[in-house]
Amino acid sequence: QVQLVESGGGLVQAGGSLRLSCAASGLTFSSYHMGWFRQAPGKERELVAAISWSGGDTYNEDSVKGRFTISRDNAKNTLYLQMNSLKPEDTAVYYCAAALRWIPTTPHYAMDYWGKGTLVTVSS
């Protein structure tokens, strides 16, 4: 059974930092491209960042460039998202996802696996 379990969310003040983790099990983690999505209240889910199976290629959505860094440790089957200089508009539930296809060019509904999400709240 495949599981993606996010952790590290919480309440932080604007300008602060958080590090999200996504622990994967039940799949060959190193074979999958991985991504972080977020969904704010009343908004559609959006891709925030993605990383290739090897970690050699990354993608960042424009609004998080220079602030968020995606990384992975294939030996630990874990995906990370380091979030710095957080803004109130970053408030959302953050989800990790796994796909055999490159995530930025794959429709959301075509992700192979999803986690259940972790809430990030940034206060002003």
CSV table of N, CA and C in Angstrom, one decimal:
chain,number,residue,atom,x,y,z
A,1,GLN,N,0.9,-1.2,0.0
A,1,GLN,CA,0.0,0.0,0.0
A,1,GLN,C,0.9,1.2,0.0
A,2,VAL,N,0.6,2.1,-1.0
A,2,VAL,CA,1.4,3.3,-1.1
A,2,VAL,C,0.9,4.4,-0.1
A,3,GLN,N,1.9,5.0,0.6
A,3,GLN,CA,1.5,6.1,1.5
A,3,GLN,C,2.5,7.2,1.3
A,4,LEU,N,1.9,8.4,1.3
A,4,LEU,CA,2.7,9.7,1.3
A,4,LEU,C,2.2,10.4,2.5
A,5,VAL,N,3.0,10.7,3.5
A,5,VAL,CA,2.6,11.3,4.7
A,5,VAL,C,3.4,12.6,4.9
A,6,GLU,N,2.7,13.7,4.8
A,6,GLU,CA,3.3,15.1,5.0
A,6,GLU,C,3.4,15.4,6.5
A,7,SER,N,4.4,16.2,6.8
A,7,SER,CA,4.5,16.7,8.2
A,7,SER,C,5.3,18.0,8.1
A,8,GLY,N,5.2,18.8,9.3
A,8,GLY,CA,6.0,20.0,9.3
A,8,GLY,C,5.2,21.3,9.2
A,9,GLY,N,3.9,21.1,9.0
A,9,GLY,CA,3.1,22.3,8.9
A,9,GLY,C,2.8,22.9,10.2
A,10,GLY,N,2.3,24.1,10.2
A,10,GLY,CA,2.0,24.8,11.5
A,10,GLY,C,1.7,26.2,11.3
A,11,LEU,N,1.7,27.0,12.4
A,11,LEU,CA,1.4,28.4,12.4
A,11,LEU,C,2.8,29.1,12.5
A,12,VAL,N,3.0,30.1,11.7
A,12,VAL,CA,4.2,30.9,11.7
A,12,VAL,C,3.9,32.3,11.3
A,13,GLN,N,4.7,33.2,11.8
A,13,GLN,CA,4.5,34.6,11.5
A,13,GLN,C,5.1,34.9,10.1
A,14,ALA,N,4.6,36.0,9.5
A,14,ALA,CA,5.1,36.4,8.2
A,14,ALA,C,6.6,36.7,8.3
A,15,GLY,N,7.4,36.2,7.3
A,15,GLY,CA,8.8,36.4,7.3
A,15,GLY,C,9.5,35.2,7.9
A,16,GLY,N,8.8,34.3,8.5
A,16,GLY,CA,9.3,33.1,9.1
A,16,GLY,C,9.6,32.0,8.2
A,17,SER,N,10.0,30.8,8.7
A,17,SER,CA,10.3,29.7,7.9
A,17,SER,C,9.7,28.4,8.4
A,18,LEU,N,9.5,27.5,7.5
A,18,LEU,CA,9.0,26.1,7.9
A,18,LEU,C,9.7,25.2,6.9
A,19,ARG,N,9.8,23.9,7.4
A,19,ARG,CA,10.3,22.9,6.5
A,19,ARG,C,9.3,21.7,6.5
A,20,LEU,N,8.7,21.5,5.3
A,20,LEU,CA,7.8,20.4,5.2
A,20,LEU,C,8.5,19.1,4.8
A,21,SER,N,8.0,18.0,5.2
A,21,SER,CA,8.6,16.7,4.8
A,21,SER,C,7.4,15.8,4.3
A,22,CYS,N,7.8,14.9,3.4
A,22,CYS,CA,6.8,13.9,2.9
A,22,CYS,C,7.5,12.6,2.9
A,23,ALA,N,7.1,11.7,3.8
A,23,ALA,CA,7.6,10.4,3.9
A,23,ALA,C,6.9,9.4,3.0
A,24,ALA,N,7.6,8.7,2.2
A,24,ALA,CA,6.9,7.8,1.2
A,24,ALA,C,7.2,6.4,1.6
A,25,SER,N,6.2,5.5,1.4
A,25,SER,CA,6.4,4.1,1.6
A,25,SER,C,5.5,3.3,0.6
A,26,GLY,N,5.9,2.1,0.3
A,26,GLY,CA,5.1,1.3,-0.5
A,26,GLY,C,5.3,1.5,-2.0
A,27,LEU,N,6.3,2.3,-2.4
A,27,LEU,CA,6.6,2.5,-3.8
A,27,LEU,C,8.1,2.7,-3.9
A,28,THR,N,8.6,2.5,-5.1
A,28,THR,CA,10.0,2.7,-5.4
A,28,THR,C,10.2,4.2,-5.6
A,29,PHE,N,10.5,4.9,-4.4
A,29,PHE,CA,10.5,6.3,-4.4
A,29,PHE,C,11.4,6.9,-5.4
A,30,SER,N,12.6,6.3,-5.6
A,30,SER,CA,13.6,6.9,-6.5
A,30,SER,C,13.1,6.8,-8.0
A,31,SER,N,12.0,6.1,-8.3
A,31,SER,CA,11.5,6.1,-9.7
A,31,SER,C,10.5,7.1,-10.0
A,32,TYR,N,10.1,7.9,-9.0
A,32,TYR,CA,9.0,8.8,-9.2
A,32,TYR,C,9.5,10.3,-9.1
A,33,HIS,N,8.9,11.1,-10.0
A,33,HIS,CA,9.0,12.5,-9.9
A,33,HIS,C,8.1,12.9,-8.7
A,34,MET,N,8.5,13.9,-8.0
A,34,MET,CA,7.7,14.4,-6.8
A,34,MET,C,7.4,15.8,-6.9
A,35,GLY,N,6.2,16.2,-6.3
A,35,GLY,CA,5.8,17.6,-6.3
A,35,GLY,C,5.1,18.0,-5.0
A,36,TRP,N,5.2,19.3,-4.8
A,36,TRP,CA,4.4,19.9,-3.7
A,36,TRP,C,3.3,20.8,-4.3
A,37,PHE,N,2.1,20.6,-3.9
A,37,PHE,CA,1.0,21.4,-4.3
A,37,PHE,C,0.4,22.1,-3.1
A,38,ARG,N,-0.4,23.1,-3.3
A,38,ARG,CA,-1.1,23.7,-2.2
A,38,ARG,C,-2.5,24.1,-2.6
A,39,GLN,N,-3.4,24.2,-1.6
A,39,GLN,CA,-4.7,24.6,-1.9
A,39,GLN,C,-5.2,25.5,-0.7
A,40,ALA,N,-5.4,26.8,-1.1
A,40,ALA,CA,-5.9,27.7,-0.1
A,40,ALA,C,-7.4,27.7,-0.1
A,41,PRO,N,-8.1,28.2,1.0
A,41,PRO,CA,-9.5,28.1,1.1
A,41,PRO,C,-10.2,28.9,-0.1
A,42,GLY,N,-11.1,28.2,-0.7
A,42,GLY,CA,-11.8,28.8,-1.9
A,42,GLY,C,-11.0,28.9,-3.2
A,43,LYS,N,-9.9,28.3,-3.2
A,43,LYS,CA,-9.0,28.3,-4.4
A,43,LYS,C,-8.8,26.9,-4.9
A,44,GLU,N,-8.3,26.9,-6.2
A,44,GLU,CA,-8.0,25.6,-6.8
A,44,GLU,C,-6.6,25.2,-6.3
A,45,ARG,N,-6.4,23.9,-6.3
A,45,ARG,CA,-5.1,23.3,-6.0
A,45,ARG,C,-4.1,23.8,-7.0
A,46,GLU,N,-2.9,24.2,-6.6
A,46,GLU,CA,-1.9,24.6,-7.5
A,46,GLU,C,-0.5,24.0,-7.2
A,47,LEU,N,0.3,23.8,-8.3
A,47,LEU,CA,1.6,23.3,-8.1
A,47,LEU,C,2.5,24.3,-7.6
A,48,VAL,N,3.3,24.0,-6.6
A,48,VAL,CA,4.2,24.9,-6.0
A,48,VAL,C,5.7,24.6,-6.5
A,49,ALA,N,6.0,23.4,-6.4
A,49,ALA,CA,7.4,23.0,-6.8
A,49,ALA,C,7.4,21.5,-7.2
A,50,ALA,N,8.4,21.2,-8.0
A,50,ALA,CA,8.5,19.8,-8.4
A,50,ALA,C,10.0,19.4,-8.5
A,51,ILE,N,10.3,18.1,-8.4
A,51,ILE,CA,11.6,17.7,-8.5
A,51,ILE,C,11.6,16.3,-9.3
A,52,SER,N,12.6,16.1,-10.1
A,52,SER,CA,12.7,14.9,-10.9
A,52,SER,C,13.1,13.7,-10.0
A,53,TRP,N,13.0,12.5,-10.5
A,53,TRP,CA,13.3,11.3,-9.7
A,53,TRP,C,14.7,11.3,-9.1
A,54,SER,N,15.7,11.9,-9.9
A,54,SER,CA,17.1,11.9,-9.5
A,54,SER,C,17.4,13.2,-8.6
A,55,GLY,N,16.5,14.1,-8.6
A,55,GLY,CA,16.8,15.4,-8.0
A,55,GLY,C,17.6,16.4,-8.9
A,56,GLY,N,17.9,16.0,-10.1
A,56,GLY,CA,18.7,16.8,-10.9
A,56,GLY,C,17.9,18.0,-11.6
A,57,ASP,N,16.6,17.9,-11.6
A,57,ASP,CA,15.8,18.9,-12.2
A,57,ASP,C,14.7,19.4,-11.2
A,58,THR,N,14.5,20.7,-11.1
A,58,THR,CA,13.5,21.2,-10.3
A,58,THR,C,12.7,22.3,-11.0
A,59,TYR,N,11.5,22.5,-10.4
A,59,TYR,CA,10.6,23.5,-11.0
A,59,TYR,C,10.0,24.3,-9.8
A,60,ASN,N,9.9,25.6,-9.9
A,60,ASN,CA,9.3,26.4,-8.8
A,60,ASN,C,8.3,27.3,-9.5
A,61,GLU,N,7.1,27.4,-8.9
A,61,GLU,CA,6.1,28.3,-9.4
A,61,GLU,C,6.6,29.8,-9.1
A,62,ASP,N,6.3,30.7,-10.0
A,62,ASP,CA,6.8,32.1,-9.9
A,62,ASP,C,6.7,32.7,-8.5
A,63,SER,N,5.6,32.5,-7.9
A,63,SER,CA,5.4,33.3,-6.6
A,63,SER,C,6.3,32.8,-5.5
A,64,VAL,N,6.9,31.6,-5.7
A,64,VAL,CA,7.7,31.1,-4.6
A,64,VAL,C,9.2,31.0,-4.9
A,65,LYS,N,9.6,31.4,-6.2
A,65,LYS,CA,11.0,31.4,-6.6
A,65,LYS,C,11.8,32.3,-5.7
A,66,GLY,N,12.9,31.8,-5.2
A,66,GLY,CA,13.8,32.5,-4.3
A,66,GLY,C,13.4,32.4,-2.9
A,67,ARG,N,12.3,31.8,-2.6
A,67,ARG,CA,11.8,31.6,-1.2
A,67,ARG,C,11.7,30.2,-0.8
A,68,PHE,N,11.2,29.3,-1.7
A,68,PHE,CA,11.0,27.9,-1.4
A,68,PHE,C,12.0,27.1,-2.2
A,69,THR,N,12.5,26.0,-1.5
A,69,THR,CA,13.4,25.1,-2.1
A,69,THR,C,12.9,23.6,-1.9
A,70,ILE,N,12.8,22.9,-3.1
A,70,ILE,CA,12.4,21.5,-3.0
A,70,ILE,C,13.6,20.7,-3.1
A,71,SER,N,13.6,19.6,-2.3
A,71,SER,CA,14.7,18.6,-2.3
A,71,SER,C,14.2,17.2,-2.0
A,72,ARG,N,15.0,16.3,-2.2
A,72,ARG,CA,14.6,14.9,-1.8
A,72,ARG,C,15.9,14.1,-1.4
A,73,ASP,N,15.6,13.1,-0.6
A,73,ASP,CA,16.6,12.1,-0.1
A,73,ASP,C,16.1,10.8,-0.5
A,74,ASN,N,16.6,10.2,-1.6
A,74,ASN,CA,16.1,8.9,-2.0
A,74,ASN,C,16.5,7.8,-1.1
A,75,ALA,N,17.6,8.0,-0.3
A,75,ALA,CA,18.0,6.9,0.6
A,75,ALA,C,17.0,6.9,1.8
A,76,LYS,N,16.3,8.0,2.1
A,76,LYS,CA,15.4,8.1,3.2
A,76,LYS,C,13.9,8.1,2.7
A,77,ASN,N,13.7,8.0,1.4
A,77,ASN,CA,12.4,8.0,0.8
A,77,ASN,C,11.6,9.2,1.3
A,78,THR,N,12.2,10.3,1.3
A,78,THR,CA,11.6,11.5,1.8
A,78,THR,C,11.8,12.7,0.9
A,79,LEU,N,10.7,13.5,0.8
A,79,LEU,CA,10.7,14.7,0.0
A,79,LEU,C,10.6,15.9,1.0
A,80,TYR,N,11.2,17.0,0.6
A,80,TYR,CA,11.2,18.2,1.5
A,80,TYR,C,10.8,19.4,0.7
A,81,LEU,N,10.3,20.4,1.5
A,81,LEU,CA,10.1,21.7,1.0
A,81,LEU,C,10.5,22.7,2.1
A,82,GLN,N,11.6,23.4,1.8
A,82,GLN,CA,12.1,24.5,2.7
A,82,GLN,C,11.4,25.8,2.3
A,83,MET,N,10.7,26.4,3.2
A,83,MET,CA,9.9,27.6,2.9
A,83,MET,C,10.4,28.7,3.8
A,84,ASN,N,11.0,29.7,3.1
A,84,ASN,CA,11.5,30.9,3.8
A,84,ASN,C,10.7,32.1,3.4
A,85,SER,N,10.9,33.2,4.2
A,85,SER,CA,10.2,34.4,3.9
A,85,SER,C,8.8,34.2,3.7
A,86,LEU,N,8.1,33.5,4.5
A,86,LEU,CA,6.7,33.2,4.3
A,86,LEU,C,5.8,34.4,4.4
A,87,LYS,N,4.8,34.4,3.5
A,87,LYS,CA,3.8,35.5,3.4
A,87,LYS,C,2.4,34.9,3.8
A,88,PRO,N,1.5,35.8,4.2
A,88,PRO,CA,0.2,35.3,4.5
A,88,PRO,C,-0.5,34.6,3.4
A,89,GLU,N,-0.2,35.0,2.1
A,89,GLU,CA,-0.8,34.4,1.0
A,89,GLU,C,-0.2,33.0,0.7
A,90,ASP,N,0.8,32.5,1.5
A,90,ASP,CA,1.2,31.2,1.4
A,90,ASP,C,0.4,30.2,2.3
A,91,THR,N,-0.6,30.8,3.0
A,91,THR,CA,-1.4,30.0,3.8
A,91,THR,C,-2.3,29.0,3.0
A,92,ALA,N,-2.2,27.7,3.3
A,92,ALA,CA,-2.8,26.7,2.5
A,92,ALA,C,-2.6,25.3,3.1
A,93,VAL,N,-3.3,24.4,2.6
A,93,VAL,CA,-3.0,23.0,2.9
A,93,VAL,C,-2.0,22.6,1.8
A,94,TYR,N,-0.8,22.0,2.2
A,94,TYR,CA,0.2,21.6,1.3
A,94,TYR,C,0.2,20.1,1.2
A,95,TYR,N,0.2,19.6,-0.1
A,95,TYR,CA,0.1,18.2,-0.4
A,95,TYR,C,1.4,17.8,-1.2
A,96,CYS,N,1.9,16.6,-0.9
A,96,CYS,CA,2.9,16.1,-1.8
A,96,CYS,C,2.2,15.0,-2.7
A,97,ALA,N,2.8,14.9,-3.9
A,97,ALA,CA,2.3,14.0,-4.9
A,97,ALA,C,3.5,13.3,-5.6
A,98,ALA,N,3.2,12.1,-6.1
A,98,ALA,CA,4.2,11.3,-6.9
A,98,ALA,C,3.6,11.0,-8.2
A,99,ALA,N,4.5,11.1,-9.2
A,99,ALA,CA,4.1,10.7,-10.6
A,99,ALA,C,5.2,10.2,-11.4
A,100,LEU,N,4.9,9.3,-12.3
A,100,LEU,CA,5.9,8.7,-13.2
A,100,LEU,C,6.2,9.7,-14.3
A,101,ARG,N,5.3,10.6,-14.6
A,101,ARG,CA,5.5,11.7,-15.6
A,101,ARG,C,6.0,12.9,-14.9
A,102,TRP,N,6.7,13.8,-15.7
A,102,TRP,CA,7.2,15.0,-15.2
A,102,TRP,C,6.0,15.9,-14.7
A,103,ILE,N,6.0,16.3,-13.5
A,103,ILE,CA,4.8,16.8,-12.9
A,103,ILE,C,4.4,18.2,-13.4
A,104,PRO,N,5.2,19.1,-13.7
A,104,PRO,CA,4.8,20.4,-14.2
A,104,PRO,C,4.0,20.3,-15.6
A,105,THR,N,4.2,19.2,-16.3
A,105,THR,CA,3.5,19.0,-17.6
A,105,THR,C,2.4,18.0,-17.5
A,106,THR,N,2.1,17.6,-16.3
A,106,THR,CA,1.1,16.5,-16.1
A,106,THR,C,-0.1,17.1,-15.4
A,107,PRO,N,-1.3,16.8,-15.9
A,107,PRO,CA,-2.5,17.3,-15.2
A,107,PRO,C,-2.6,16.8,-13.8
A,108,HIS,N,-3.2,17.6,-12.9
A,108,HIS,CA,-3.3,17.2,-11.5
A,108,HIS,C,-3.9,15.9,-11.3
A,109,TYR,N,-5.0,15.6,-12.1
A,109,TYR,CA,-5.8,14.4,-11.9
A,109,TYR,C,-4.9,13.2,-12.3
A,110,ALA,N,-3.8,13.4,-13.0
A,110,ALA,CA,-3.0,12.3,-13.4
A,110,ALA,C,-1.9,11.9,-12.5
A,111,MET,N,-1.8,12.6,-11.4
A,111,MET,CA,-0.8,12.2,-10.4
A,111,MET,C,-1.1,10.8,-9.9
A,112,ASP,N,0.0,10.0,-9.7
A,112,ASP,CA,-0.2,8.6,-9.3
A,112,ASP,C,-0.6,8.5,-7.9
A,113,TYR,N,0.0,9.3,-7.0
A,113,TYR,CA,-0.4,9.2,-5.6
A,113,TYR,C,-0.4,10.6,-5.0
A,114,TRP,N,-1.2,10.7,-4.0
A,114,TRP,CA,-1.3,12.0,-3.2
A,114,TRP,C,-1.2,11.7,-1.7
A,115,GLY,N,-0.6,12.6,-1.0
A,115,GLY,CA,-0.7,12.6,0.5
A,115,GLY,C,-2.0,13.3,0.9
A,116,LYS,N,-2.2,13.3,2.2
A,116,LYS,CA,-3.4,13.9,2.8
A,116,LYS,C,-3.3,15.3,3.1
A,117,GLY,N,-2.1,15.8,3.1
A,117,GLY,CA,-1.8,17.3,3.3
A,117,GLY,C,-1.4,17.7,4.7
A,118,THR,N,-0.8,18.8,4.8
A,118,THR,CA,-0.4,19.4,6.1
A,118,THR,C,-0.7,20.9,6.0
A,119,LEU,N,-1.3,21.5,7.0
A,119,LEU,CA,-1.8,22.9,7.0
A,119,LEU,C,-0.7,23.8,7.4
A,120,VAL,N,-0.5,24.8,6.6
A,120,VAL,CA,0.5,25.9,6.8
A,120,VAL,C,-0.3,27.2,7.0
A,121,THR,N,-0.2,27.8,8.1
A,121,THR,CA,-0.9,29.1,8.3
A,121,THR,C,0.2,30.2,8.6
A,122,VAL,N,0.1,31.3,7.8
A,122,VAL,CA,1.1,32.4,8.0
A,122,VAL,C,0.3,33.6,8.5
A,123,SER,N,0.6,34.0,9.7
A,123,SER,CA,0.0,35.2,10.2
A,123,SER,C,0.7,36.5,9.9
A,124,SER,N,-0.1,37.6,9.7
A,124,SER,CA,0.5,38.9,9.3
A,124,SER,C,0.9,39.7,10.6
